Tab-separated table of C-alpha atoms in Angstrom:
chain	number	residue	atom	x	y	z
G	1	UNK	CA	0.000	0.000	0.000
G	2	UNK	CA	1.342	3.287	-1.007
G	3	UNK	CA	0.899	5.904	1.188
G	4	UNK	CA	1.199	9.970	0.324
G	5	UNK	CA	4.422	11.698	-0.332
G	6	UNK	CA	4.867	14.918	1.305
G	7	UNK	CA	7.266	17.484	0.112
G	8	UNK	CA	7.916	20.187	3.409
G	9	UNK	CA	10.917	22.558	0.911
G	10	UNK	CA	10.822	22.274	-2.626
G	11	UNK	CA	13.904	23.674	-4.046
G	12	UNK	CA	14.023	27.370	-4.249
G	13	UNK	CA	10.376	27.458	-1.448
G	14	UNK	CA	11.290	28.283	2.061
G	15	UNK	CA	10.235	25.446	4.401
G	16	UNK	CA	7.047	25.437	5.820
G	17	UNK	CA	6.699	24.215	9.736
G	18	UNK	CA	3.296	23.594	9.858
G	19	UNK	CA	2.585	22.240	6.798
G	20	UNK	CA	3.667	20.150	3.361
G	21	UNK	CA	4.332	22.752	0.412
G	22	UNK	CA	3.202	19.467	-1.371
G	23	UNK	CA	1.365	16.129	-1.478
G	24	UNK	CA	1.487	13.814	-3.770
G	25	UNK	CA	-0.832	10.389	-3.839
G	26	UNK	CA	-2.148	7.895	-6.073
G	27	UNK	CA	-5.679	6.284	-4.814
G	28	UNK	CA	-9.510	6.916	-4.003
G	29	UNK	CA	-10.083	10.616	-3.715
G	30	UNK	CA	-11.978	11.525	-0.237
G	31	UNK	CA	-13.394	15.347	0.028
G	32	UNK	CA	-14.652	16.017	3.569
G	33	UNK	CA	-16.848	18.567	3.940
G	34	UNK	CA	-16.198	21.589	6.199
G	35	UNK	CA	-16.626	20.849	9.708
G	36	UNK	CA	-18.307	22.477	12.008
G	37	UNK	CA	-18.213	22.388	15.589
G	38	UNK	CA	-21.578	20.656	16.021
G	39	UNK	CA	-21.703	17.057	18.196
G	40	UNK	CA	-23.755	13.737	16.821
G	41	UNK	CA	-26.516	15.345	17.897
G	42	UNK	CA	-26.371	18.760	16.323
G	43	UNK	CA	-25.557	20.888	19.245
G	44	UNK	CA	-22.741	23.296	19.337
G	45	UNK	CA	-19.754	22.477	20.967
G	46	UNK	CA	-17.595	25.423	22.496
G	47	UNK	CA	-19.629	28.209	22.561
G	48	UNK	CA	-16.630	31.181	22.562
G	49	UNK	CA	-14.466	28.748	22.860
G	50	UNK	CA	-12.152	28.020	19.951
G	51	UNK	CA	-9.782	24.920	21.949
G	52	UNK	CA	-13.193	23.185	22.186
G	53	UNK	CA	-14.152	23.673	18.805
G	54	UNK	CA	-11.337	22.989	17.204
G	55	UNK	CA	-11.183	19.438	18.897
G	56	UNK	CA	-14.854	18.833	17.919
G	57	UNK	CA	-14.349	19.460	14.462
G	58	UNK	CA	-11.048	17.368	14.342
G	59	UNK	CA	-13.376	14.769	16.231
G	60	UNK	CA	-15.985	14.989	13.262
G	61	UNK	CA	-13.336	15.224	10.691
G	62	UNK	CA	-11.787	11.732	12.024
G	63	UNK	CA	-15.573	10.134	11.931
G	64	UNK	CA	-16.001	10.918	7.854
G	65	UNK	CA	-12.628	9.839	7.385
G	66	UNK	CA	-13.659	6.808	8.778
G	67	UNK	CA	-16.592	6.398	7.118
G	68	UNK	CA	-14.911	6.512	3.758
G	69	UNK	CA	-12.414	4.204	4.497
G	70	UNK	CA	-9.420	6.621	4.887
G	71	UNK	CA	-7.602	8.032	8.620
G	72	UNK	CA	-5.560	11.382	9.243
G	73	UNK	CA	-2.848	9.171	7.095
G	74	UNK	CA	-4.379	9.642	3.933
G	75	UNK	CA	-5.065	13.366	4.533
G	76	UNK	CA	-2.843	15.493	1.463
G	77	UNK	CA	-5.042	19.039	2.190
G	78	UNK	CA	-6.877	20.913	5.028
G	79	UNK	CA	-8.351	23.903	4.391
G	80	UNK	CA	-9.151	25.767	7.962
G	81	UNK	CA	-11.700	28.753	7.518
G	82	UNK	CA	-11.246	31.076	11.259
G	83	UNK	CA	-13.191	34.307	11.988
G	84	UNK	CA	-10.248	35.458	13.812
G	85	UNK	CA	-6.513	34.687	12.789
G	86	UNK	CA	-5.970	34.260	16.752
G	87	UNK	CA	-7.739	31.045	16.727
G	88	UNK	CA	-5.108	29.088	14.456
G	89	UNK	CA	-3.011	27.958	17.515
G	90	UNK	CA	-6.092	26.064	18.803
G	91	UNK	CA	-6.836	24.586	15.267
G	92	UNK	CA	-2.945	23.443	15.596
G	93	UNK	CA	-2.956	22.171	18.683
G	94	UNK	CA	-5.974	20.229	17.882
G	95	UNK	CA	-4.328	19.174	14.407
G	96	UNK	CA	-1.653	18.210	16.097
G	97	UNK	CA	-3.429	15.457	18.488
G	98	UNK	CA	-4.597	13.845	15.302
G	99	UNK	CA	-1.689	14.648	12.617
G	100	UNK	CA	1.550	13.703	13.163
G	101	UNK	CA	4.770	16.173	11.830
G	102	UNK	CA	5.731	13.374	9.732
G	103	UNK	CA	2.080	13.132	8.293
G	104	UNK	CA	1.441	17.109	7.884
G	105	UNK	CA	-0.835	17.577	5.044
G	106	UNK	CA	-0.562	20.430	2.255
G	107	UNK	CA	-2.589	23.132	3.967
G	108	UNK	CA	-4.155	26.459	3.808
G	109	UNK	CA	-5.732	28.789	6.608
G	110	UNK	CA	-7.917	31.512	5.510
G	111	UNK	CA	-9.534	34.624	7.943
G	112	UNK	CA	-13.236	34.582	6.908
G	113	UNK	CA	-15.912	37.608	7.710
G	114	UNK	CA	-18.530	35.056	9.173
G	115	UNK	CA	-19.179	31.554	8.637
G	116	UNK	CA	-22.954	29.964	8.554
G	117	UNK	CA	-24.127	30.960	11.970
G	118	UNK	CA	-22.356	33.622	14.104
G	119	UNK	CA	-21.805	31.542	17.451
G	120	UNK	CA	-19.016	28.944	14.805
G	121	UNK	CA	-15.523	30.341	15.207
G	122	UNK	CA	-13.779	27.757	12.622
G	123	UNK	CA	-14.409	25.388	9.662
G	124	UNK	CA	-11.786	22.742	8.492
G	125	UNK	CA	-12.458	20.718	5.592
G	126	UNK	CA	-10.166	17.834	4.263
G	127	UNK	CA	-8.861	16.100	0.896
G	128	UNK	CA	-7.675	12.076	1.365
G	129	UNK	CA	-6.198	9.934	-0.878
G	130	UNK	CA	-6.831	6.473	-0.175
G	131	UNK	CA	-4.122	3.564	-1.689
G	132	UNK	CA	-6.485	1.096	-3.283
């Protein structure tokens, strides 16, 4: 089983230290979704707090991985959507518990105005590549 080959420095690219500059995998394509901070039974998890949300939304990201087959392993991009730049250390930490340096996916991190209900501080969604 081949698993994804992550790039940290191309040539001539400063080196990233949170993320792959790039991924590269053969396989079953996986889009996730954004995630939201919302629990199995649609409640929100975290109110103000963006620690707990970001672990909830890791949490949910890990259950559709699952569901499709594929684990933080077969991640090659995250795309995190914050209302506030000062929540990306949470979404890292939380990252972190799930994605090891060794498995850090390609990755972008963009400050939104608002996302689909004022009381959600972050979004993540996720790209896998599953070896068949």
């Amino acid at each position: 089983m081949s698993r994804p080959t992550r790039i940290p420095a191309p040539e001539g690219v400063a080196p990233a230290a949170q993320y792959a500059h790039v991924v590269t995998a053969t396989g079953r394509l996986v889009a996730v979704s954004g995630q939201l901070p919302l629990d199995e039974h649609g409640a929100l998890v975290g109110e103000g707090d963006p620690a707990a949300q970001a672990r909830q939304v890791f949490e949910n990201l890990r259950r559709c991985l699952a569901a499709a087959g594929a684990t933080f392993d077969d991640v090659v991009k995250l795309t995190c959507f914050v209302t506030d730049m000062a929540h990306m250390p949470a979404v890292r930490e939380a990252r972190a518990a799930h994605l090891p340096d060794e498995h850090l996916p390609a990755s972008s991190a963009v400050q939104v105005a608002a996302l689909v209900r004022p009381e959600f501080l972050l979004e993540v969604e996720a790209l896998a590549v599953v070896a068949d």
